[in-house]
Tab-separated table of C-alpha atoms in Angstrom:
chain	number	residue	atom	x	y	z
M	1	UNK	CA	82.657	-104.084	200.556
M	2	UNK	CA	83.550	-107.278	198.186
M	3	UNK	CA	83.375	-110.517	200.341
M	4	UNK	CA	86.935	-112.761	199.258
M	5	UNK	CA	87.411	-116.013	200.014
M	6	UNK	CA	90.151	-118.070	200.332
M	7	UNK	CA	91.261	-120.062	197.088
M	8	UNK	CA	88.437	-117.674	194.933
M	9	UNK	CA	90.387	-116.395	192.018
M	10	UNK	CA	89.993	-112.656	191.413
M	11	UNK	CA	88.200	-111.677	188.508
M	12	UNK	CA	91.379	-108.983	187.342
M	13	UNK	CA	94.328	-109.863	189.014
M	14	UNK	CA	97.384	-108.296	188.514
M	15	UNK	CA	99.238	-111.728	187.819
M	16	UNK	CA	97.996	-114.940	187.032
M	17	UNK	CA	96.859	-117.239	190.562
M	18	UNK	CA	97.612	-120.153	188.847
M	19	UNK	CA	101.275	-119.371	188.179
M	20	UNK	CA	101.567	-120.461	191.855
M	21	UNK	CA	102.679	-116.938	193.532
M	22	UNK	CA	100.978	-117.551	196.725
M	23	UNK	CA	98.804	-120.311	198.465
M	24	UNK	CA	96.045	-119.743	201.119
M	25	UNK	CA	94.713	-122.187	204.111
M	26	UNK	CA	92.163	-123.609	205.669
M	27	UNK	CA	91.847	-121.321	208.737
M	28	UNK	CA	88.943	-120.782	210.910
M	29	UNK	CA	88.046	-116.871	211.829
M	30	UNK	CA	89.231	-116.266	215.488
M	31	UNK	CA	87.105	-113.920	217.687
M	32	UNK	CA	89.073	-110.992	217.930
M	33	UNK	CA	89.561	-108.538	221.209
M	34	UNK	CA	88.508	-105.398	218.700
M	35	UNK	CA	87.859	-104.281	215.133
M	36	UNK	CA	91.179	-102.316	214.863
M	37	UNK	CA	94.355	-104.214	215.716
M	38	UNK	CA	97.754	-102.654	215.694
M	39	UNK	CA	100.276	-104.432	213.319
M	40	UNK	CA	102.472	-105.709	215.896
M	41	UNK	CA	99.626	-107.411	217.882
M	42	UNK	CA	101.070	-110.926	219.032
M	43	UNK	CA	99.117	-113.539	217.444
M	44	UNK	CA	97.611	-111.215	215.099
M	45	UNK	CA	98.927	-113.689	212.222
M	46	UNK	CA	99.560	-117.000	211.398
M	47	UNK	CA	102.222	-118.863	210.015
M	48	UNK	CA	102.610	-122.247	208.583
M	49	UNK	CA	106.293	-124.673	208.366
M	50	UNK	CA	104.983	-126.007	205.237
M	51	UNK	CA	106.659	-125.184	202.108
M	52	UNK	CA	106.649	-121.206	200.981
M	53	UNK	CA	102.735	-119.703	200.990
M	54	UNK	CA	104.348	-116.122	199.538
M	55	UNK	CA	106.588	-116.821	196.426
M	56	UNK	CA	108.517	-113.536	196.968
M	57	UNK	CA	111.232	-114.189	194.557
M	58	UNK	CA	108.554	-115.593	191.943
M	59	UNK	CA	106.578	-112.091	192.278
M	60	UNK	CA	109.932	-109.673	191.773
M	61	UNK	CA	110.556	-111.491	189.237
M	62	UNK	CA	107.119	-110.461	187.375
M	63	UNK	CA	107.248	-106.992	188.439
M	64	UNK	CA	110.518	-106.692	187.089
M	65	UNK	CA	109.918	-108.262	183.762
M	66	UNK	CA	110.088	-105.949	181.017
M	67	UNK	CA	106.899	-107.372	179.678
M	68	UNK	CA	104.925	-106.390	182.703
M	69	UNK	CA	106.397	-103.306	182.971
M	70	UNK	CA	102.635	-101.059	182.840
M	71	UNK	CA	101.400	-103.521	185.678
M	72	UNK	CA	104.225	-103.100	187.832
M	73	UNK	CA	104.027	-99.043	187.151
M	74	UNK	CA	100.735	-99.164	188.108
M	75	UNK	CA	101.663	-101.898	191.412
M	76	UNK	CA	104.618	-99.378	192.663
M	77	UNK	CA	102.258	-96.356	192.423
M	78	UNK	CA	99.616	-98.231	195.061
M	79	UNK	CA	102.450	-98.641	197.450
M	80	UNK	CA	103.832	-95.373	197.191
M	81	UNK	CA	107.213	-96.576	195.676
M	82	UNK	CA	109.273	-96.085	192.530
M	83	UNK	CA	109.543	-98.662	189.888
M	84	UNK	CA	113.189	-98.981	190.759
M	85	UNK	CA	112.329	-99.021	194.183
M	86	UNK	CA	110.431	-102.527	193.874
M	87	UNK	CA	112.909	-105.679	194.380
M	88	UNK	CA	114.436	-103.807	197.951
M	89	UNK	CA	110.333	-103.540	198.827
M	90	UNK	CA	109.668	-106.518	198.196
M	91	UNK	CA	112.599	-107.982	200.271
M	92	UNK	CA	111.367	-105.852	203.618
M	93	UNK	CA	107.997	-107.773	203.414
M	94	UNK	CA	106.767	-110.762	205.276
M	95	UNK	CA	104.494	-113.621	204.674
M	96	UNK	CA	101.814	-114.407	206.689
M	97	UNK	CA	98.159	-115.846	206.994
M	98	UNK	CA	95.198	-114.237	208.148
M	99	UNK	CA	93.930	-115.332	211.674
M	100	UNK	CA	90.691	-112.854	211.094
M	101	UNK	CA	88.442	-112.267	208.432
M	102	UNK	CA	90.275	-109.069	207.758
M	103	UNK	CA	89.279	-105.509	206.220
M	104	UNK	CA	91.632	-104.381	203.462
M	105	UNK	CA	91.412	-101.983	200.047
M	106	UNK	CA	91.999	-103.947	197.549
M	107	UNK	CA	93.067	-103.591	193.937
M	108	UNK	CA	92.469	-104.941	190.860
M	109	UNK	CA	94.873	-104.381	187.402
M	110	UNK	CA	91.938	-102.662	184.647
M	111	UNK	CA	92.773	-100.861	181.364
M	112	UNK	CA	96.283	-100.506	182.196
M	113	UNK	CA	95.188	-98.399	185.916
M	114	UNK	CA	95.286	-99.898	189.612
M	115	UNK	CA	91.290	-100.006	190.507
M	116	UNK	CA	90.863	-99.988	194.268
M	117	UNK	CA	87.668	-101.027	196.309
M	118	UNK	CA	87.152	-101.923	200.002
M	119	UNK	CA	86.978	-106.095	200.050
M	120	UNK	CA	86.603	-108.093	203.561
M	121	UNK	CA	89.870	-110.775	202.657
M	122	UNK	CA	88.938	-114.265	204.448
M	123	UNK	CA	90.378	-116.140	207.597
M	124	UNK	CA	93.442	-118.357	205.529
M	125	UNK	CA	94.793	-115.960	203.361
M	126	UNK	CA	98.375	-115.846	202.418
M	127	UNK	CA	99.555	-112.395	202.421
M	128	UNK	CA	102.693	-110.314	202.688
M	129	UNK	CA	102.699	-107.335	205.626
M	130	UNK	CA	105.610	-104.546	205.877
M	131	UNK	CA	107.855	-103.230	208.372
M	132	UNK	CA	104.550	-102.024	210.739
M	133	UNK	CA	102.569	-105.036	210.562
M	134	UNK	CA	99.822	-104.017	207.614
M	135	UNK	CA	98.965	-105.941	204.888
M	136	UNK	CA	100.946	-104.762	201.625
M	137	UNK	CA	99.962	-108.004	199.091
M	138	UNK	CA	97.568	-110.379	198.344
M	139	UNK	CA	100.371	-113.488	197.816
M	140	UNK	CA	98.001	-115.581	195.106
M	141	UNK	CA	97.230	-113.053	192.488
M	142	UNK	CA	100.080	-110.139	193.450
M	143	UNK	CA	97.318	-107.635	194.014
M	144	UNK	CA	98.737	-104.391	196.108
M	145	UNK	CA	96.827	-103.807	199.470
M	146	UNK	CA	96.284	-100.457	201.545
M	147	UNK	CA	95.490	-100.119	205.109
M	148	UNK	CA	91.278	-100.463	204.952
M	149	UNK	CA	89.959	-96.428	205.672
M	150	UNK	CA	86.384	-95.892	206.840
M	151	UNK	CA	83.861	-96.561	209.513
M	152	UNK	CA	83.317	-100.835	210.369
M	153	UNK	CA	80.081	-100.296	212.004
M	154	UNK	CA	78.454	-99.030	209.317
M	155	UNK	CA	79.476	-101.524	205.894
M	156	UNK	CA	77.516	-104.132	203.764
M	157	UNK	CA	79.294	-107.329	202.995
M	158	UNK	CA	78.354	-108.463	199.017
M	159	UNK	CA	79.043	-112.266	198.230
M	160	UNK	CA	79.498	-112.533	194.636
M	161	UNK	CA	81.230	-113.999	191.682
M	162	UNK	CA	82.034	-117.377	193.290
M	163	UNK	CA	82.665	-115.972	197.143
M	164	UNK	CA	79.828	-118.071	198.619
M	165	UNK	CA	79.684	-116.791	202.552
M	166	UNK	CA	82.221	-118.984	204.153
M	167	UNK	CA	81.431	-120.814	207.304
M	168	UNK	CA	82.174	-119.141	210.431
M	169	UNK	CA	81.473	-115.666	208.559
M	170	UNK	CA	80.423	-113.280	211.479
M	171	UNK	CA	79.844	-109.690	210.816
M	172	UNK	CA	81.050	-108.444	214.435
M	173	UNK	CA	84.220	-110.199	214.464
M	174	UNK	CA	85.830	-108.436	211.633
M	175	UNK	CA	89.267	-106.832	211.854
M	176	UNK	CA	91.351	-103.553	210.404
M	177	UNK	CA	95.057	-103.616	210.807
M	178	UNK	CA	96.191	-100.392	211.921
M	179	UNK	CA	100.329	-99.709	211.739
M	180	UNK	CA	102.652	-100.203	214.655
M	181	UNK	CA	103.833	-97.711	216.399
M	182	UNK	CA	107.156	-98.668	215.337
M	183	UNK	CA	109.068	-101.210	212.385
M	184	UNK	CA	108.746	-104.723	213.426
M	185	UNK	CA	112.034	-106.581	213.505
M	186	UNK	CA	109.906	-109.835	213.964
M	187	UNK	CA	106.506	-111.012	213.872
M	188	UNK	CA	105.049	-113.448	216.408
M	189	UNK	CA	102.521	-116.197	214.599
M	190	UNK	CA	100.668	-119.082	215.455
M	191	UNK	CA	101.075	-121.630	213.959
M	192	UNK	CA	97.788	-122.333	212.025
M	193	UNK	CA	98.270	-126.142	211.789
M	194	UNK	CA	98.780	-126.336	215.391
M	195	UNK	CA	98.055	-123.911	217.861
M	196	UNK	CA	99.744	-124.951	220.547
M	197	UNK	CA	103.320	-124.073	218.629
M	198	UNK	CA	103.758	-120.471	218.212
M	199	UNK	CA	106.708	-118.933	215.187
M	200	UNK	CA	108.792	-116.447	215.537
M	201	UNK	CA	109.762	-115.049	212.367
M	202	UNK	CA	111.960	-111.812	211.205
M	203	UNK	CA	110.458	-109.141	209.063
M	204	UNK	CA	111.821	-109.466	205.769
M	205	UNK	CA	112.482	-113.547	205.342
M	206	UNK	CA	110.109	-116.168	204.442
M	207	UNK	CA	110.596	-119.184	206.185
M	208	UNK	CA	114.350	-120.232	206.216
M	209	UNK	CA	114.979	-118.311	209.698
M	210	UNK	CA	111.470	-119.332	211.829
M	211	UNK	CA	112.112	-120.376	215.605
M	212	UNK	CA	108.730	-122.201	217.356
M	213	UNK	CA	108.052	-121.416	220.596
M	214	UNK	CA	105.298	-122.460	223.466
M	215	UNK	CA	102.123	-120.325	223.081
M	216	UNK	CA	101.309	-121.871	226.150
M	217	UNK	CA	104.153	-120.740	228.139
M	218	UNK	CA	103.186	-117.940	230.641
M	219	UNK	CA	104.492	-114.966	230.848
M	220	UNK	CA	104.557	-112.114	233.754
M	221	UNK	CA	102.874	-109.105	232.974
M	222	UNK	CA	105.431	-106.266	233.535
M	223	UNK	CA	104.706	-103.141	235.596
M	224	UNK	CA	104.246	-100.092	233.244
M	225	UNK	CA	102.870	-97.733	235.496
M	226	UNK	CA	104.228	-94.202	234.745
M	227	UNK	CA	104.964	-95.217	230.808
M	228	UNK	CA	103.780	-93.618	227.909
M	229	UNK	CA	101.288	-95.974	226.532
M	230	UNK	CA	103.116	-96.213	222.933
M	231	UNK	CA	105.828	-97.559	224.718
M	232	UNK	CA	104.020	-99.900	227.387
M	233	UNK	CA	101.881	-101.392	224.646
M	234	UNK	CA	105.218	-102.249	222.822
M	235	UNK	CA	106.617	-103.534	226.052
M	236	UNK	CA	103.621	-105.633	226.451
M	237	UNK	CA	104.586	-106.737	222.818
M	238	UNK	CA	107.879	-107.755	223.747
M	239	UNK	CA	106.354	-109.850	226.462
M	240	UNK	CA	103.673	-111.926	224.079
M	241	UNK	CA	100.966	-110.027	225.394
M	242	UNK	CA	98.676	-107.518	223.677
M	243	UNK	CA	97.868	-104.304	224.679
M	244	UNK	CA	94.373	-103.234	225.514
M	245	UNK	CA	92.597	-100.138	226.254
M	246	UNK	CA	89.039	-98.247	227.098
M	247	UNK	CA	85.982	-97.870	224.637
M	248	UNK	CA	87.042	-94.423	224.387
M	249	UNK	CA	89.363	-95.587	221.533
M	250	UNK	CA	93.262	-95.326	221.266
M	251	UNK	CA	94.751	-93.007	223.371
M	252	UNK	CA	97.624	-90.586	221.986
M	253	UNK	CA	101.283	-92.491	222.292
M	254	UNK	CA	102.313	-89.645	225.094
M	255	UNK	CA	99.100	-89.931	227.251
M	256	UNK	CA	100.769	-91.722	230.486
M	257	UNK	CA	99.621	-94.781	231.869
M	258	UNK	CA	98.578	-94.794	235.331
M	259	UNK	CA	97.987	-99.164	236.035
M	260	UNK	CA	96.778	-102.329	234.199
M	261	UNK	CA	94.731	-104.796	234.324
M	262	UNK	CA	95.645	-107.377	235.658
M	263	UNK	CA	98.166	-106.224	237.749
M	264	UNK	CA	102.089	-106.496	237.101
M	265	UNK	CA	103.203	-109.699	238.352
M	266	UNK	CA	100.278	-111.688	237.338
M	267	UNK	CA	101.606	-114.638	234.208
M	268	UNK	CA	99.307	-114.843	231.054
M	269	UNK	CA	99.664	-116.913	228.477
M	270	UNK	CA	100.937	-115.392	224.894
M	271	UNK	CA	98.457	-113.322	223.073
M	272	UNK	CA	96.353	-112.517	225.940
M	273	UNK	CA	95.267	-108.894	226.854
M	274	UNK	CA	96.612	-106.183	229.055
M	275	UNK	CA	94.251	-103.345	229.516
M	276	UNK	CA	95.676	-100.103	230.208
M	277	UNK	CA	94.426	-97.047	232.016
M	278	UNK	CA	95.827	-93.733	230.716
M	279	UNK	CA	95.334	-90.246	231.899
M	280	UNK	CA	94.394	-88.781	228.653
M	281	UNK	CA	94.447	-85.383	229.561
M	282	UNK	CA	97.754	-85.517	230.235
M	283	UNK	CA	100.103	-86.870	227.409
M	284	UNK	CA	102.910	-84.124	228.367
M	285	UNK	CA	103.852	-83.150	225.130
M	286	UNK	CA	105.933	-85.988	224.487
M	287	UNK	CA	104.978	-88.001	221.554
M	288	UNK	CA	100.926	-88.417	221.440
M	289	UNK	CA	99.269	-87.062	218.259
M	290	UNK	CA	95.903	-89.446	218.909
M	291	UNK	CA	96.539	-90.288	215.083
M	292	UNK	CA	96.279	-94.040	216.001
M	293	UNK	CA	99.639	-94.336	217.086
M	294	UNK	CA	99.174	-96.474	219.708
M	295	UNK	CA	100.504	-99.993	219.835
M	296	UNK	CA	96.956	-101.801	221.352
M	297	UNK	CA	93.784	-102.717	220.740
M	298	UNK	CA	90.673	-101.933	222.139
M	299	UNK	CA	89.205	-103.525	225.091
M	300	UNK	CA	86.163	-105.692	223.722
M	301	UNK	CA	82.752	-104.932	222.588
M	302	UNK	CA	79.884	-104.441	224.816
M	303	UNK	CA	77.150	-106.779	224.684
M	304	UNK	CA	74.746	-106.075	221.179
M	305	UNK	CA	77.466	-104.052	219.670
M	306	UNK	CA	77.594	-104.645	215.957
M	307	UNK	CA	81.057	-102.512	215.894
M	308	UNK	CA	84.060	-104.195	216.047
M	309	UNK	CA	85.778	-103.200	219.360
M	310	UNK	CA	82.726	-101.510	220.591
M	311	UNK	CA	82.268	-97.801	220.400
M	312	UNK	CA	86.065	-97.305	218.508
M	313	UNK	CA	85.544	-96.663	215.480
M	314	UNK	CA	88.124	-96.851	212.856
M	315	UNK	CA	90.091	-94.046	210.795
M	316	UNK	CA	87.769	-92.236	208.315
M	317	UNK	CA	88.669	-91.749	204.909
M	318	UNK	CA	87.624	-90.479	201.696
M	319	UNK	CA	87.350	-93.795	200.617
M	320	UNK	CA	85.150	-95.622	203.570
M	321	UNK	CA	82.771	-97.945	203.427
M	322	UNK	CA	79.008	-97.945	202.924
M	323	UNK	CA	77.203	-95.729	205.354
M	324	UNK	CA	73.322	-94.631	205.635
M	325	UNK	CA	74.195	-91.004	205.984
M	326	UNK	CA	76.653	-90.292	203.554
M	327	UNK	CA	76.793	-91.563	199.489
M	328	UNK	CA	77.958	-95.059	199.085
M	329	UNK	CA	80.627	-95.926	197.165
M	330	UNK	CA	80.051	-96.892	193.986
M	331	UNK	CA	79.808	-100.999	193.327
M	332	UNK	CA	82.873	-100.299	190.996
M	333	UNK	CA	85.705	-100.036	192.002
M	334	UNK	CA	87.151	-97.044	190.550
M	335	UNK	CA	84.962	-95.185	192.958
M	336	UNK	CA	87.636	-96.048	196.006
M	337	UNK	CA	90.778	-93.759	196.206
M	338	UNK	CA	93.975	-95.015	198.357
M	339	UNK	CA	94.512	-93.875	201.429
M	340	UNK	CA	97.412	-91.796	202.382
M	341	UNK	CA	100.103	-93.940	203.147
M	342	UNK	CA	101.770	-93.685	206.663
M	343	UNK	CA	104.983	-92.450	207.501
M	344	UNK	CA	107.905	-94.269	208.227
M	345	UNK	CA	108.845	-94.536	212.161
M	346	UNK	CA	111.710	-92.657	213.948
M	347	UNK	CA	113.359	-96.009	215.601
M	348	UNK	CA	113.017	-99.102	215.355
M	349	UNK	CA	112.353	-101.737	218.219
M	350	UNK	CA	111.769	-105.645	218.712
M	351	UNK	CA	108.005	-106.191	217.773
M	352	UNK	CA	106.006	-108.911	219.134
M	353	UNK	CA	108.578	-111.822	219.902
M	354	UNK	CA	107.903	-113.534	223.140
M	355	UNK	CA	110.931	-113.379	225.956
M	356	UNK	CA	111.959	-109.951	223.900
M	357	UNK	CA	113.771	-107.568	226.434
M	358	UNK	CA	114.417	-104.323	224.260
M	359	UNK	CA	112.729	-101.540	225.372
M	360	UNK	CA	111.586	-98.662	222.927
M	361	UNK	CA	113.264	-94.693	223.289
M	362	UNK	CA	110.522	-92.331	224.810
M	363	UNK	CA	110.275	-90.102	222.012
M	364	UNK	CA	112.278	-86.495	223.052
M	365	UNK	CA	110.254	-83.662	224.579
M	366	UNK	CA	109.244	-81.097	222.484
M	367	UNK	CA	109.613	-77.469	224.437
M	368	UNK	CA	107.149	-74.425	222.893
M	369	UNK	CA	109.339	-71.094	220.978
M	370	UNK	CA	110.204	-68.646	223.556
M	371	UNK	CA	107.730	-65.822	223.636
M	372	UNK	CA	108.326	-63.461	220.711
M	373	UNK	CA	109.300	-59.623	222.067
M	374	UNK	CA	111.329	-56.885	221.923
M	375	UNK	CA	114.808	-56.937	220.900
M	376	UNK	CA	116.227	-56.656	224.798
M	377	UNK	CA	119.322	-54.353	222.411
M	378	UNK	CA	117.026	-51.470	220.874
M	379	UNK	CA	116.858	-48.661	222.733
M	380	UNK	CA	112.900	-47.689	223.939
M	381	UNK	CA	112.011	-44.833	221.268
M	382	UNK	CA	112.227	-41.262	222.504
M	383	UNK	CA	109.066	-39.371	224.246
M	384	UNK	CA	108.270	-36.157	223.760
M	385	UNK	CA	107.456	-33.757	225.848
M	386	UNK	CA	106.420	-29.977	225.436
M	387	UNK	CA	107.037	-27.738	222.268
M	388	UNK	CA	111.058	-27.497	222.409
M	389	UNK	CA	112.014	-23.795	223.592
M	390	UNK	CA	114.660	-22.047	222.212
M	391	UNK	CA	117.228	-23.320	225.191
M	392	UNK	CA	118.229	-26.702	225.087
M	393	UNK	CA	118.394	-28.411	228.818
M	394	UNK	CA	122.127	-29.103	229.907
M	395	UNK	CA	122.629	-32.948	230.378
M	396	UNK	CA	124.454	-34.239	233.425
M	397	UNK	CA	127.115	-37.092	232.380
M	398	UNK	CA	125.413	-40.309	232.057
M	399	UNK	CA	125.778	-42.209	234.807
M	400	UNK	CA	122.733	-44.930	234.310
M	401	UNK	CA	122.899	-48.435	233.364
M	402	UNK	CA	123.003	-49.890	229.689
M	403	UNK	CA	119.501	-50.072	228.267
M	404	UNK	CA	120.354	-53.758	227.797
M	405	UNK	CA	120.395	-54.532	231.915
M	406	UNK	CA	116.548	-53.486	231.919
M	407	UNK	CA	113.794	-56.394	231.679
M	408	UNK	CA	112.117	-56.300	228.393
M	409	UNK	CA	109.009	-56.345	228.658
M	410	UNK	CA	105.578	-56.911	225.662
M	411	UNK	CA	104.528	-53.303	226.523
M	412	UNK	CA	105.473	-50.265	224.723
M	413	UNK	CA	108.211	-47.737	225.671
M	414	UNK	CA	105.454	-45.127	225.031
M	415	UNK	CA	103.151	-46.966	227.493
M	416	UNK	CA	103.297	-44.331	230.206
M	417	UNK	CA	101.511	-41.191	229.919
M	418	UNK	CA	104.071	-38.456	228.518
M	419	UNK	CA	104.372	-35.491	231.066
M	420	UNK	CA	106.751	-32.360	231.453
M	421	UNK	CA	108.933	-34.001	233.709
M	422	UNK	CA	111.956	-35.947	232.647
M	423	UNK	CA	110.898	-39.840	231.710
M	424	UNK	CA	112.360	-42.038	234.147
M	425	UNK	CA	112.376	-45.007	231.939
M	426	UNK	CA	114.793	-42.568	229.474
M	427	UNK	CA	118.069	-44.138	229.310
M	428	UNK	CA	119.704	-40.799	229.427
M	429	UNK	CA	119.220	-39.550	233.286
M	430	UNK	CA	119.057	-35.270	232.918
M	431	UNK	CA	118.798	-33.389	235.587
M	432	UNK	CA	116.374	-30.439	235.175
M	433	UNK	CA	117.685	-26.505	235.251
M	434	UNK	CA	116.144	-24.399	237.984
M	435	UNK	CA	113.523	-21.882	236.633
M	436	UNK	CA	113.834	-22.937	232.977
M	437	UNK	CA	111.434	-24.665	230.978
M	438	UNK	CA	112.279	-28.433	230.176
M	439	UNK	CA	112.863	-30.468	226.970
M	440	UNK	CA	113.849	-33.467	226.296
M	441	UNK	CA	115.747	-34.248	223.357
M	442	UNK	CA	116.423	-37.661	221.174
């Protein structure tokens, strides 16, 4: 885990920081509620109304310059895009600054080849995030960023090359973005110059289209009793507040929630916490996969804990972090692989905007395949009974209903034990001749 400061020039960039792509801040680390935030946490980011700290246009204009063209292969194939694909990516991301000293993989350009390693990106750092809230860029040197994979409790921070530890540096209070549960259609910031003034801004613009609003102003907590807790933590969203949960970790999206704390009614101010209690037993089939879906946080750490948001731990991943049981990666970098990247949401919803009234769609029920069995249209097979004689049995007209009218059941036609006497559960209802032997013919 490489330490990065703010304004510390990588040592291989994928573009030049002094061509004046992005510009970091002078922000100190907040103490966060957890290690593992969801995207769409309000007042997970910071903003700024000073001039542009993410030159968006500046960037697609490298990446699409023929002369960069093996760095911007190599940038697409981080992000899981197509070279084609990269000017209408670039236009879905946002700018923002980091409130938290924040846990990232990061990338650097070598012989021609994306290199990725785990870095810790400081408080003040001018990134762009996508449509669910994780970090995608680094703005000053163009560097492509994955979600961070691995376990926070158990990594080892290296200062080097000019990343002095910064001031404020605390090992507990670091932070892993985790996606939203759904695409943001705006991102709530503070604004890191003055706190008091909060900025709404919409995914996919830069600046031009911010609105402030009072971080101050309170807000009611609503009642989401009876909710799945994918879609109360985004209605919390909508509200300015931030969802919350147990030690236990993030329950699945489906798993209902049965209260809060505090109560519904009660006003906090934006950013504040909601904690949720969910029946996780229960998520009803509808929705929960316990993938980190969720749209919270964890409740906070107990006292001593040296893992961010207590005993949650965050995703593992082929390429985690420094551990006393298991290898270490490698001090290169080519030792880290990406992380799989997530998939796109169903639906889309308001993300994080104070006042915000739209209200997510519970994801549809899914109902389990009807129990395989027996075509109800085949006839059972035939069951024989003694050796045929050399007299067939007369057959009265049929006079018994379809075979189609009778339950099917998993069992066997041939279930009961064969006798000499007609088979009642024979479609074909024969009357047995006095005094003659009886067969029973298909």
């Amino acid at each position: 885990m490489k330490a990065v400061a703010a304004r510390v020039p990588a040592l291989a960039p994928f573009f030049d920081e002094e061509s004046g792509l992005g510009h970091d801040s002078t922000v100190r680390s907040q103490q966060p509620r957890s290690g593992l935030q969801a995207g769409n946490t309000p007042g997970l980011y910071g903003g700024t109304r000073k001039p542009t700290i993410c030159d968006v246009n500046r960037l697609k204009t490298f990446l699409t310059d023929p002369r960069n063209d093996r760095k911007a292969h190599a940038w697409a194939q981080v992000l899981k895009i197509s070279q084609d694909e990269i000017p209408a990516y670039l236009d879905r991301l946002t700018p923002v600054l980091l409130r938290h000293d924040t846990l990232v993989q990061n990338h650097d350009y070598k012989k021609g080849r994306a290199t990725p390693f785990n870095s810790l990106l400081e408080a003040g750092i001018a990134i762009l995030v996508d449509e669910q809230g994780l970090p995608a860029v680094k703005c000053s040197c163009g560097n492509p960023l994955r979600p961070f994979a691995g376990d926070a409790s158990r990594i080892s921070v290296t200062f080097e090359n000019g990343n002095k530890k910064w001031d404020g540096y605390d090992r507990a209070s670091l932070v892993a973005v985790k996606p939203a549960p759904r695409r943001i259609e705006q991102l709530a910031l503070v604004d890191v110059d003055n706190p008091d003034r909060g900025i709404t801004r919409p995914a996919g613009t830069t600046g031009a289209h911010d609105s402030p609003f009072d971080t101050h102003e309170r807000h009611k907590v609503p009642d989401v009793a009876g909710m799945r807790f994918g879609d109360a933590s985004q209605r919390l969203a909508d509200k300015g507040l931030a969802a919350a949960y147990d030690a236990k970790g993030p329950p699945p999206d489906g798993a209902p929630v049965t209260g809060s704390d505090p109560a519904p009614g009660t006003e906090l101010e934006f950013g504040e916490y909601v904690t949720l209690s969910v029946d996780r037993g229960a998520t009803g089939g509808t929705g929960g996969t316990g993938k980190g879906s969720a749209g919270g946080t964890s409740a906070p750490p107990s006292s001593g804990s040296t893992t961010p948001g207590g005993s949650s731990q965050l995703p593992p991943s082929s390429g985690g972090a420094t551990t006393s049981s298991s290898p270490p990666p490698s001090s290169s970098p080519s030792s880290s692989s990406p992380p799989p990247s997530s998939s796109p949401p169903s639906s889309a919803t308001s993300g994080g905007a104070p006042g915000a009234s739209k209200s997510s769609g519970s994801p549809e029920s899914s109902r389990p395949p009807p129990a395989s069995s027996a075509s109800a249209s085949s006839p059972p097979p035939a069951v024989s009974s003694s050796p045929p004689m050399s007299r067939p049995v007369s057959s009265a007209p049929v006079t018994s209903a379809p075979v189609t009218s009778a339950p099917v059941t998993s069992d066997p036609a041939t279930a009961q034990p064969v006798t000499s006497d007609p088979v009642a559960s024979d479609p074909v209802a024969s009357s047995p001749v006095a005094g003659e032997p009886t067969t029973t013919t298909a």
